[in-house]
PDB file of C-alpha atoms in Angstrom:
ATOM      1  CA  MET A   1      49.977 -63.501 140.275  1.00  0.00           C
ATOM      2  CA  SER A   2      49.644 -63.669 144.037  1.00  0.00           C
ATOM      3  CA  VAL A   3      51.183 -66.466 146.098  1.00  0.00           C
ATOM      4  CA  PHE A   4      47.767 -68.107 146.567  1.00  0.00           C
ATOM      5  CA  ASP A   5      47.102 -68.032 142.821  1.00  0.00           C
ATOM      6  CA  LYS A   6      50.443 -69.689 142.141  1.00  0.00           C
ATOM      7  CA  ILE A   7      49.661 -72.481 144.608  1.00  0.00           C
ATOM      8  CA  ILE A   8      46.258 -73.106 142.993  1.00  0.00           C
ATOM      9  CA  GLU A   9      47.885 -73.057 139.554  1.00  0.00           C
ATOM     10  CA  LYS A  10      50.474 -75.637 140.603  1.00  0.00           C
ATOM     11  CA  LEU A  11      47.796 -77.912 142.105  1.00  0.00           C
ATOM     12  CA  THR A  12      45.716 -77.590 138.933  1.00  0.00           C
ATOM     13  CA  TYR A  13      48.758 -78.441 136.820  1.00  0.00           C
ATOM     14  CA  GLY A  14      49.309 -81.660 138.797  1.00  0.00           C
ATOM     15  CA  ARG A  15      45.697 -82.761 138.427  1.00  0.00           C
ATOM     16  CA  LEU A  16      45.598 -81.902 134.725  1.00  0.00           C
ATOM     17  CA  TYR A  17      48.919 -83.569 133.895  1.00  0.00           C
ATOM     18  CA  ASN A  18      47.977 -86.757 135.744  1.00  0.00           C
ATOM     19  CA  TYR A  19      44.649 -86.863 133.895  1.00  0.00           C
ATOM     20  CA  LEU A  20      46.362 -86.415 130.508  1.00  0.00           C
ATOM     21  CA  ARG A  21      48.954 -89.071 131.344  1.00  0.00           C
ATOM     22  CA  ASP A  22      46.483 -91.632 132.719  1.00  0.00           C
ATOM     23  CA  SER A  23      44.138 -91.105 129.758  1.00  0.00           C
ATOM     24  CA  ASP A  24      47.056 -91.311 127.294  1.00  0.00           C
ATOM     25  CA  ILE A  25      45.994 -88.057 125.617  1.00  0.00           C
ATOM     26  CA  LEU A  26      49.334 -86.361 124.941  1.00  0.00           C
ATOM     27  CA  TYR A  27      50.939 -87.018 121.555  1.00  0.00           C
ATOM     28  CA  ASP A  28      53.581 -89.766 121.773  1.00  0.00           C
ATOM     29  CA  TYR A  29      56.236 -87.812 119.854  1.00  0.00           C
ATOM     30  CA  GLN A  30      55.919 -84.580 121.823  1.00  0.00           C
ATOM     31  CA  PHE A  31      59.209 -84.374 123.739  1.00  0.00           C
ATOM     32  CA  GLY A  32      58.858 -80.885 125.241  1.00  0.00           C
ATOM     33  CA  PHE A  33      57.605 -79.979 128.738  1.00  0.00           C
ATOM     34  CA  ARG A  34      56.981 -83.601 129.695  1.00  0.00           C
ATOM     35  CA  ARG A  35      58.434 -85.755 132.436  1.00  0.00           C
ATOM     36  CA  HIS A  36      61.026 -88.273 131.253  1.00  0.00           C
ATOM     37  CA  HIS A  37      61.193 -86.584 127.831  1.00  0.00           C
ATOM     38  CA  THR A  38      64.350 -84.649 126.913  1.00  0.00           C
ATOM     39  CA  THR A  39      66.167 -83.207 123.916  1.00  0.00           C
ATOM     40  CA  CYS A  40      68.607 -86.137 124.136  1.00  0.00           C
ATOM     41  CA  LEU A  41      65.763 -88.641 123.890  1.00  0.00           C
ATOM     42  CA  ALA A  42      64.275 -86.757 120.928  1.00  0.00           C
ATOM     43  CA  LEU A  43      67.621 -86.644 119.106  1.00  0.00           C
ATOM     44  CA  ILE A  44      68.368 -90.327 119.713  1.00  0.00           C
ATOM     45  CA  HIS A  45      64.908 -91.314 118.501  1.00  0.00           C
ATOM     46  CA  VAL A  46      65.148 -89.293 115.275  1.00  0.00           C
ATOM     47  CA  VAL A  47      68.712 -90.268 114.373  1.00  0.00           C
ATOM     48  CA  ASP A  48      68.060 -93.936 115.155  1.00  0.00           C
ATOM     49  CA  GLN A  49      65.050 -93.936 112.829  1.00  0.00           C
ATOM     50  CA  ILE A  50      67.063 -92.277 110.053  1.00  0.00           C
ATOM     51  CA  TYR A  51      69.795 -94.916 110.341  1.00  0.00           C
ATOM     52  CA  GLN A  52      67.202 -97.692 110.382  1.00  0.00           C
ATOM     53  CA  HIS A  53      65.618 -96.565 107.107  1.00  0.00           C
ATOM     54  CA  LEU A  54      68.987 -95.920 105.472  1.00  0.00           C
ATOM     55  CA  ASP A  55      69.975 -99.501 106.376  1.00  0.00           C
ATOM     56  CA  ASN A  56      66.807-100.614 104.572  1.00  0.00           C
ATOM     57  CA  HIS A  57      68.056 -98.768 101.451  1.00  0.00           C
ATOM     58  CA  GLU A  58      65.414 -96.058 101.762  1.00  0.00           C
ATOM     59  CA  PHE A  59      65.765 -92.312 101.389  1.00  0.00           C
ATOM     60  CA  VAL A  60      64.846 -90.055 104.289  1.00  0.00           C
ATOM     61  CA  LEU A  61      63.473 -86.542 103.934  1.00  0.00           C
ATOM     62  CA  GLY A  62      63.587 -84.277 106.981  1.00  0.00           C
ATOM     63  CA  ILE A  63      61.421 -81.146 106.870  1.00  0.00           C
ATOM     64  CA  PHE A  64      62.171 -78.534 109.528  1.00  0.00           C
ATOM     65  CA  LEU A  65      59.298 -76.073 109.987  1.00  0.00           C
ATOM     66  CA  ASP A  66      59.593 -72.740 111.766  1.00  0.00           C
ATOM     67  CA  LEU A  67      56.471 -71.330 113.421  1.00  0.00           C
ATOM     68  CA  GLN A  68      56.228 -67.628 114.208  1.00  0.00           C
ATOM     69  CA  LYS A  69      55.631 -66.727 117.861  1.00  0.00           C
ATOM     70  CA  ALA A  70      54.008 -70.066 118.570  1.00  0.00           C
ATOM     71  CA  PHE A  71      53.272 -69.395 122.253  1.00  0.00           C
ATOM     72  CA  ASP A  72      51.976 -65.873 121.646  1.00  0.00           C
ATOM     73  CA  THR A  73      49.496 -66.856 118.926  1.00  0.00           C
ATOM     74  CA  VAL A  74      47.498 -69.458 120.853  1.00  0.00           C
ATOM     75  CA  ASP A  75      43.847 -68.547 120.275  1.00  0.00           C
ATOM     76  CA  HIS A  76      41.942 -68.689 123.576  1.00  0.00           C
ATOM     77  CA  ASN A  77      38.615 -69.759 122.049  1.00  0.00           C
ATOM     78  CA  ILE A  78      40.239 -72.601 120.109  1.00  0.00           C
ATOM     79  CA  LEU A  79      42.210 -73.687 123.187  1.00  0.00           C
ATOM     80  CA  LEU A  80      39.089 -73.751 125.377  1.00  0.00           C
ATOM     81  CA  THR A  81      37.240 -75.770 122.744  1.00  0.00           C
ATOM     82  CA  LYS A  82      40.087 -78.296 122.646  1.00  0.00           C
ATOM     83  CA  LEU A  83      40.086 -78.542 126.446  1.00  0.00           C
ATOM     84  CA  CYS A  84      36.389 -79.413 126.302  1.00  0.00           C
ATOM     85  CA  ASN A  85      37.036 -82.038 123.609  1.00  0.00           C
ATOM     86  CA  TYR A  86      39.714 -83.636 125.788  1.00  0.00           C
ATOM     87  CA  GLY A  87      37.211 -84.066 128.633  1.00  0.00           C
ATOM     88  CA  ILE A  88      37.985 -80.941 130.667  1.00  0.00           C
ATOM     89  CA  ARG A  89      34.441 -79.703 131.252  1.00  0.00           C
ATOM     90  CA  GLY A  90      32.151 -78.246 133.888  1.00  0.00           C
ATOM     91  CA  ASN A  91      33.578 -76.182 136.724  1.00  0.00           C
ATOM     92  CA  ILE A  92      37.197 -76.822 135.802  1.00  0.00           C
ATOM     93  CA  HIS A  93      36.535 -75.613 132.247  1.00  0.00           C
ATOM     94  CA  SER A  94      34.992 -72.445 133.686  1.00  0.00           C
ATOM     95  CA  TRP A  95      38.101 -72.063 135.827  1.00  0.00           C
ATOM     96  CA  PHE A  96      40.323 -72.191 132.733  1.00  0.00           C
ATOM     97  CA  CYS A  97      38.068 -69.639 131.004  1.00  0.00           C
ATOM     98  CA  ASP A  98      38.604 -67.301 133.940  1.00  0.00           C
ATOM     99  CA  TYR A  99      42.336 -68.097 134.038  1.00  0.00           C
ATOM    100  CA  LEU A 100      42.826 -67.003 130.437  1.00  0.00           C
ATOM    101  CA  SER A 101      40.426 -64.038 130.372  1.00  0.00           C
ATOM    102  CA  ASP A 102      40.797 -60.415 131.465  1.00  0.00           C
ATOM    103  CA  ARG A 103      44.579 -60.352 131.172  1.00  0.00           C
ATOM    104  CA  LYS A 104      46.076 -57.037 130.212  1.00  0.00           C
ATOM    105  CA  GLN A 105      49.433 -55.702 129.092  1.00  0.00           C
ATOM    106  CA  TYR A 106      51.171 -52.410 128.492  1.00  0.00           C
ATOM    107  CA  VAL A 107      54.456 -51.152 127.079  1.00  0.00           C
ATOM    108  CA  CYS A 108      56.880 -48.966 128.996  1.00  0.00           C
ATOM    109  CA  ILE A 109      59.449 -46.920 127.058  1.00  0.00           C
ATOM    110  CA  SER A 110      61.736 -44.433 128.820  1.00  0.00           C
ATOM    111  CA  GLY A 111      59.475 -44.404 131.868  1.00  0.00           C
ATOM    112  CA  ILE A 112      56.316 -43.686 129.871  1.00  0.00           C
ATOM    113  CA  ASN A 113      53.564 -46.308 129.981  1.00  0.00           C
ATOM    114  CA  SER A 114      51.107 -47.017 127.185  1.00  0.00           C
ATOM    115  CA  ASP A 115      47.411 -47.600 127.753  1.00  0.00           C
ATOM    116  CA  LEU A 116      46.367 -51.048 128.949  1.00  0.00           C
ATOM    117  CA  GLY A 117      45.441 -53.484 126.186  1.00  0.00           C
ATOM    118  CA  ASN A 118      43.516 -56.742 126.463  1.00  0.00           C
ATOM    119  CA  ILE A 119      45.402 -59.978 125.765  1.00  0.00           C
ATOM    120  CA  LEU A 120      43.204 -62.029 123.455  1.00  0.00           C
ATOM    121  CA  CYS A 121      45.685 -64.781 122.545  1.00  0.00           C
ATOM    122  CA  GLY A 122      48.770 -66.542 123.863  1.00  0.00           C
ATOM    123  CA  VAL A 123      49.422 -68.653 126.946  1.00  0.00           C
ATOM    124  CA  PRO A 124      50.803 -66.889 130.051  1.00  0.00           C
ATOM    125  CA  GLN A 125      54.551 -67.289 129.705  1.00  0.00           C
ATOM    126  CA  GLY A 126      56.513 -67.846 132.880  1.00  0.00           C
ATOM    127  CA  SER A 127      53.492 -69.597 134.378  1.00  0.00           C
ATOM    128  CA  VAL A 128      53.241 -73.221 135.472  1.00  0.00           C
ATOM    129  CA  LEU A 129      50.216 -74.021 133.313  1.00  0.00           C
ATOM    130  CA  GLY A 130      51.289 -72.125 130.177  1.00  0.00           C
ATOM    131  CA  PRO A 131      53.540 -74.839 128.667  1.00  0.00           C
ATOM    132  CA  LEU A 132      51.025 -77.633 129.347  1.00  0.00           C
ATOM    133  CA  LEU A 133      48.194 -75.636 127.760  1.00  0.00           C
ATOM    134  CA  PHE A 134      50.398 -75.097 124.713  1.00  0.00           C
ATOM    135  CA  LEU A 135      51.008 -78.853 124.425  1.00  0.00           C
ATOM    136  CA  LEU A 136      47.252 -79.403 124.360  1.00  0.00           C
ATOM    137  CA  TYR A 137      46.846 -76.697 121.715  1.00  0.00           C
ATOM    138  CA  VAL A 138      49.227 -78.494 119.321  1.00  0.00           C
ATOM    139  CA  ASN A 139      48.352 -82.016 120.455  1.00  0.00           C
ATOM    140  CA  ASP A 140      46.184 -82.863 117.428  1.00  0.00           C
ATOM    141  CA  ILE A 141      49.039 -82.362 114.958  1.00  0.00           C
ATOM    142  CA  GLY A 142      49.906 -86.052 115.056  1.00  0.00           C
ATOM    143  CA  HIS A 143      46.451 -86.990 113.778  1.00  0.00           C
ATOM    144  CA  SER A 144      46.458 -84.482 110.919  1.00  0.00           C
ATOM    145  CA  ILE A 145      48.711 -86.515 108.616  1.00  0.00           C
ATOM    146  CA  SER A 146      48.596 -90.130 107.526  1.00  0.00           C
ATOM    147  CA  CYS A 147      51.830 -91.216 105.830  1.00  0.00           C
ATOM    148  CA  SER A 148      54.572 -89.996 108.188  1.00  0.00           C
ATOM    149  CA  THR A 149      55.324 -88.906 111.726  1.00  0.00           C
ATOM    150  CA  VAL A 150      55.714 -85.412 113.141  1.00  0.00           C
ATOM    151  CA  LYS A 151      58.372 -85.013 115.818  1.00  0.00           C
ATOM    152  CA  LEU A 152      57.690 -82.157 118.253  1.00  0.00           C
ATOM    153  CA  PHE A 153      59.686 -80.460 120.940  1.00  0.00           C
ATOM    154  CA  ALA A 154      57.232 -77.833 122.241  1.00  0.00           C
ATOM    155  CA  ASP A 155      56.865 -75.566 119.186  1.00  0.00           C
ATOM    156  CA  ASP A 156      59.707 -77.155 117.158  1.00  0.00           C
ATOM    157  CA  THR A 157      57.863 -79.000 114.388  1.00  0.00           C
ATOM    158  CA  ASN A 158      59.782 -81.492 112.267  1.00  0.00           C
ATOM    159  CA  LEU A 159      58.524 -84.007 109.736  1.00  0.00           C
ATOM    160  CA  PHE A 160      60.460 -87.110 108.644  1.00  0.00           C
ATOM    161  CA  ILE A 161      59.375 -89.020 105.546  1.00  0.00           C
ATOM    162  CA  TYR A 162      60.756 -92.293 104.156  1.00  0.00           C
ATOM    163  CA  GLY A 163      60.611 -93.751 100.644  1.00  0.00           C
ATOM    164  CA  LYS A 164      62.316 -95.977  98.105  1.00  0.00           C
ATOM    165  CA  SER A 165      62.702 -93.246  95.480  1.00  0.00           C
ATOM    166  CA  ALA A 166      62.947 -89.492  95.111  1.00  0.00           C
ATOM    167  CA  GLU A 167      59.550 -89.472  93.396  1.00  0.00           C
ATOM    168  CA  ASP A 168      57.921 -91.234  96.366  1.00  0.00           C
ATOM    169  CA  LEU A 169      59.438 -88.730  98.779  1.00  0.00           C
ATOM    170  CA  GLN A 170      58.285 -85.802  96.653  1.00  0.00           C
ATOM    171  CA  ALA A 171      54.685 -87.005  96.425  1.00  0.00           C
ATOM    172  CA  THR A 172      54.361 -87.946 100.091  1.00  0.00           C
ATOM    173  CA  ALA A 173      56.031 -84.761 101.307  1.00  0.00           C
ATOM    174  CA  MET A 174      53.761 -82.471  99.281  1.00  0.00           C
ATOM    175  CA  HIS A 175      50.681 -84.339 100.521  1.00  0.00           C
ATOM    176  CA  GLU A 176      51.748 -84.068 104.174  1.00  0.00           C
ATOM    177  CA  ILE A 177      52.831 -80.427 103.889  1.00  0.00           C
ATOM    178  CA  THR A 178      49.424 -79.529 102.456  1.00  0.00           C
ATOM    179  CA  LEU A 179      47.647 -81.210 105.374  1.00  0.00           C
ATOM    180  CA  LEU A 180      49.888 -79.491 107.927  1.00  0.00           C
ATOM    181  CA  SER A 181      49.377 -76.103 106.273  1.00  0.00           C
ATOM    182  CA  GLU A 182      45.605 -76.539 106.521  1.00  0.00           C
ATOM    183  CA  LEU A 183      45.943 -77.426 110.222  1.00  0.00           C
ATOM    184  CA  PHE A 184      48.118 -74.372 110.897  1.00  0.00           C
ATOM    185  CA  ILE A 185      45.578 -72.100 109.218  1.00  0.00           C
ATOM    186  CA  ALA A 186      42.687 -73.643 111.184  1.00  0.00           C
ATOM    187  CA  ASN A 187      44.593 -73.072 114.441  1.00  0.00           C
ATOM    188  CA  LYS A 188      45.608 -69.522 113.467  1.00  0.00           C
ATOM    189  CA  ARG A 189      49.298 -70.392 113.502  1.00  0.00           C
ATOM    190  CA  SER A 190      51.717 -68.668 111.171  1.00  0.00           C
ATOM    191  CA  LEU A 191      54.470 -70.587 109.399  1.00  0.00           C
ATOM    192  CA  SER A 192      57.716 -68.756 108.649  1.00  0.00           C
ATOM    193  CA  ILE A 193      58.354 -70.256 105.222  1.00  0.00           C
ATOM    194  CA  ASN A 194      61.630 -68.388 104.680  1.00  0.00           C
ATOM    195  CA  LYS A 195      63.098 -70.026 107.808  1.00  0.00           C
ATOM    196  CA  SER A 196      61.739 -73.484 107.020  1.00  0.00           C
ATOM    197  CA  CYS A 197      63.887 -75.946 105.071  1.00  0.00           C
ATOM    198  CA  TYR A 198      64.424 -79.599 104.298  1.00  0.00           C
ATOM    199  CA  THR A 199      67.306 -82.095 104.049  1.00  0.00           C
ATOM    200  CA  VAL A 200      67.491 -85.343 102.068  1.00  0.00           C
ATOM    201  CA  PHE A 201      69.423 -88.198 103.724  1.00  0.00           C
ATOM    202  CA  GLY A 202      70.999 -91.107 101.872  1.00  0.00           C
ATOM    203  CA  ALA A 203      70.544 -89.741  98.337  1.00  0.00           C
ATOM    204  CA  SER A 204      72.973 -88.743  95.615  1.00  0.00           C
ATOM    205  CA  SER A 205      73.212 -85.183  94.318  1.00  0.00           C
ATOM    206  CA  GLU A 206      71.245 -86.139  91.215  1.00  0.00           C
ATOM    207  CA  GLU A 207      68.460 -87.697  93.287  1.00  0.00           C
ATOM    208  CA  LYS A 208      68.349 -84.690  95.610  1.00  0.00           C
ATOM    209  CA  SER A 209      67.920 -82.366  92.629  1.00  0.00           C
ATOM    210  CA  ARG A 210      64.719 -84.208  91.670  1.00  0.00           C
ATOM    211  CA  ILE A 211      63.052 -83.270  94.979  1.00  0.00           C
ATOM    212  CA  ASN A 212      61.480 -79.815  95.065  1.00  0.00           C
ATOM    213  CA  LEU A 213      59.052 -78.796  97.787  1.00  0.00           C
ATOM    214  CA  ASN A 214      56.908 -75.723  98.097  1.00  0.00           C
ATOM    215  CA  ILE A 215      54.229 -74.302 100.380  1.00  0.00           C
ATOM    216  CA  GLY A 216      51.730 -72.333  98.355  1.00  0.00           C
ATOM    217  CA  ASN A 217      53.734 -70.272  95.896  1.00  0.00           C
ATOM    218  CA  THR A 218      56.900 -70.289  98.012  1.00  0.00           C
ATOM    219  CA  VAL A 219      59.665 -72.808  97.350  1.00  0.00           C
ATOM    220  CA  LEU A 220      61.228 -74.429 100.406  1.00  0.00           C
ATOM    221  CA  GLN A 221      65.003 -74.303 100.603  1.00  0.00           C
ATOM    222  CA  GLN A 222      66.924 -77.591 100.398  1.00  0.00           C
ATOM    223  CA  VAL A 223      69.987 -77.552 102.688  1.00  0.00           C
ATOM    224  CA  GLU A 224      72.838 -79.976 103.322  1.00  0.00           C
ATOM    225  CA  PHE A 225      72.585 -79.570 107.091  1.00  0.00           C
ATOM    226  CA  SER A 226      70.094 -78.173 109.562  1.00  0.00           C
ATOM    227  CA  LYS A 227      70.034 -77.374 113.261  1.00  0.00           C
ATOM    228  CA  TYR A 228      67.802 -79.779 115.153  1.00  0.00           C
ATOM    229  CA  LEU A 229      67.406 -79.202 118.895  1.00  0.00           C
ATOM    230  CA  GLY A 230      70.795 -77.510 119.109  1.00  0.00           C
ATOM    231  CA  VAL A 231      72.669 -80.113 117.059  1.00  0.00           C
ATOM    232  CA  TYR A 232      73.618 -79.719 113.393  1.00  0.00           C
ATOM    233  CA  ILE A 233      72.579 -82.804 111.417  1.00  0.00           C
ATOM    234  CA  ASP A 234      73.994 -83.070 107.884  1.00  0.00           C
ATOM    235  CA  SER A 235      72.651 -85.119 104.982  1.00  0.00           C
ATOM    236  CA  ASP A 236      75.453 -87.717 105.273  1.00  0.00           C
ATOM    237  CA  LEU A 237      75.225 -87.992 109.080  1.00  0.00           C
ATOM    238  CA  SER A 238      78.959 -87.395 109.191  1.00  0.00           C
ATOM    239  CA  TRP A 239      78.713 -85.060 112.200  1.00  0.00           C
TER     240      TRP A 239
END
């Protein structure tokens, strides 16, 4: 984009972010691309909650979901509809329509360029507004489930469930996974089931064996440790 476009984009970002902050629209547990929200804060919050429930003699189930090309699969029509629902209407909504439309791309291999193709989905990466528009696209995820809390860091989607028994965890987890799957389908987001997994904290081997999760016909893998925001967290929190 030209220098003037970049200045307008930065000014628009400031107005939009201030509106979202003052109206308390952004999801509380979205830690990515927000002021005063960091990976350290996200990690401390999650680990502290796990310890708290373990101290209350509860089991904790952490489900780590992997979304395929989350930024590239943002549907423009769905995004514009969500902007309207969040109160971004009139001339500014028309501006966002123009901002997202008529973008083109091509591939260059060994000095040979392909034909131009229209970009019908995805937020402009490397732009100022792109990350904030993505946050709005996934902002409704926190309202899609009822019995647990989703922790987000941009496109990293993680679900933590608490219960007194393995059976409670199993039932709640399957209910929440079903609701999330329906939301992903409605938003045209693709879940990489083979890269998704879950870890059970504070349970014995026998209790862990009684928990089996699946999405559709695919069984989720239970692991003893998983990488969360660059840190490996194991089921015993032994670090």
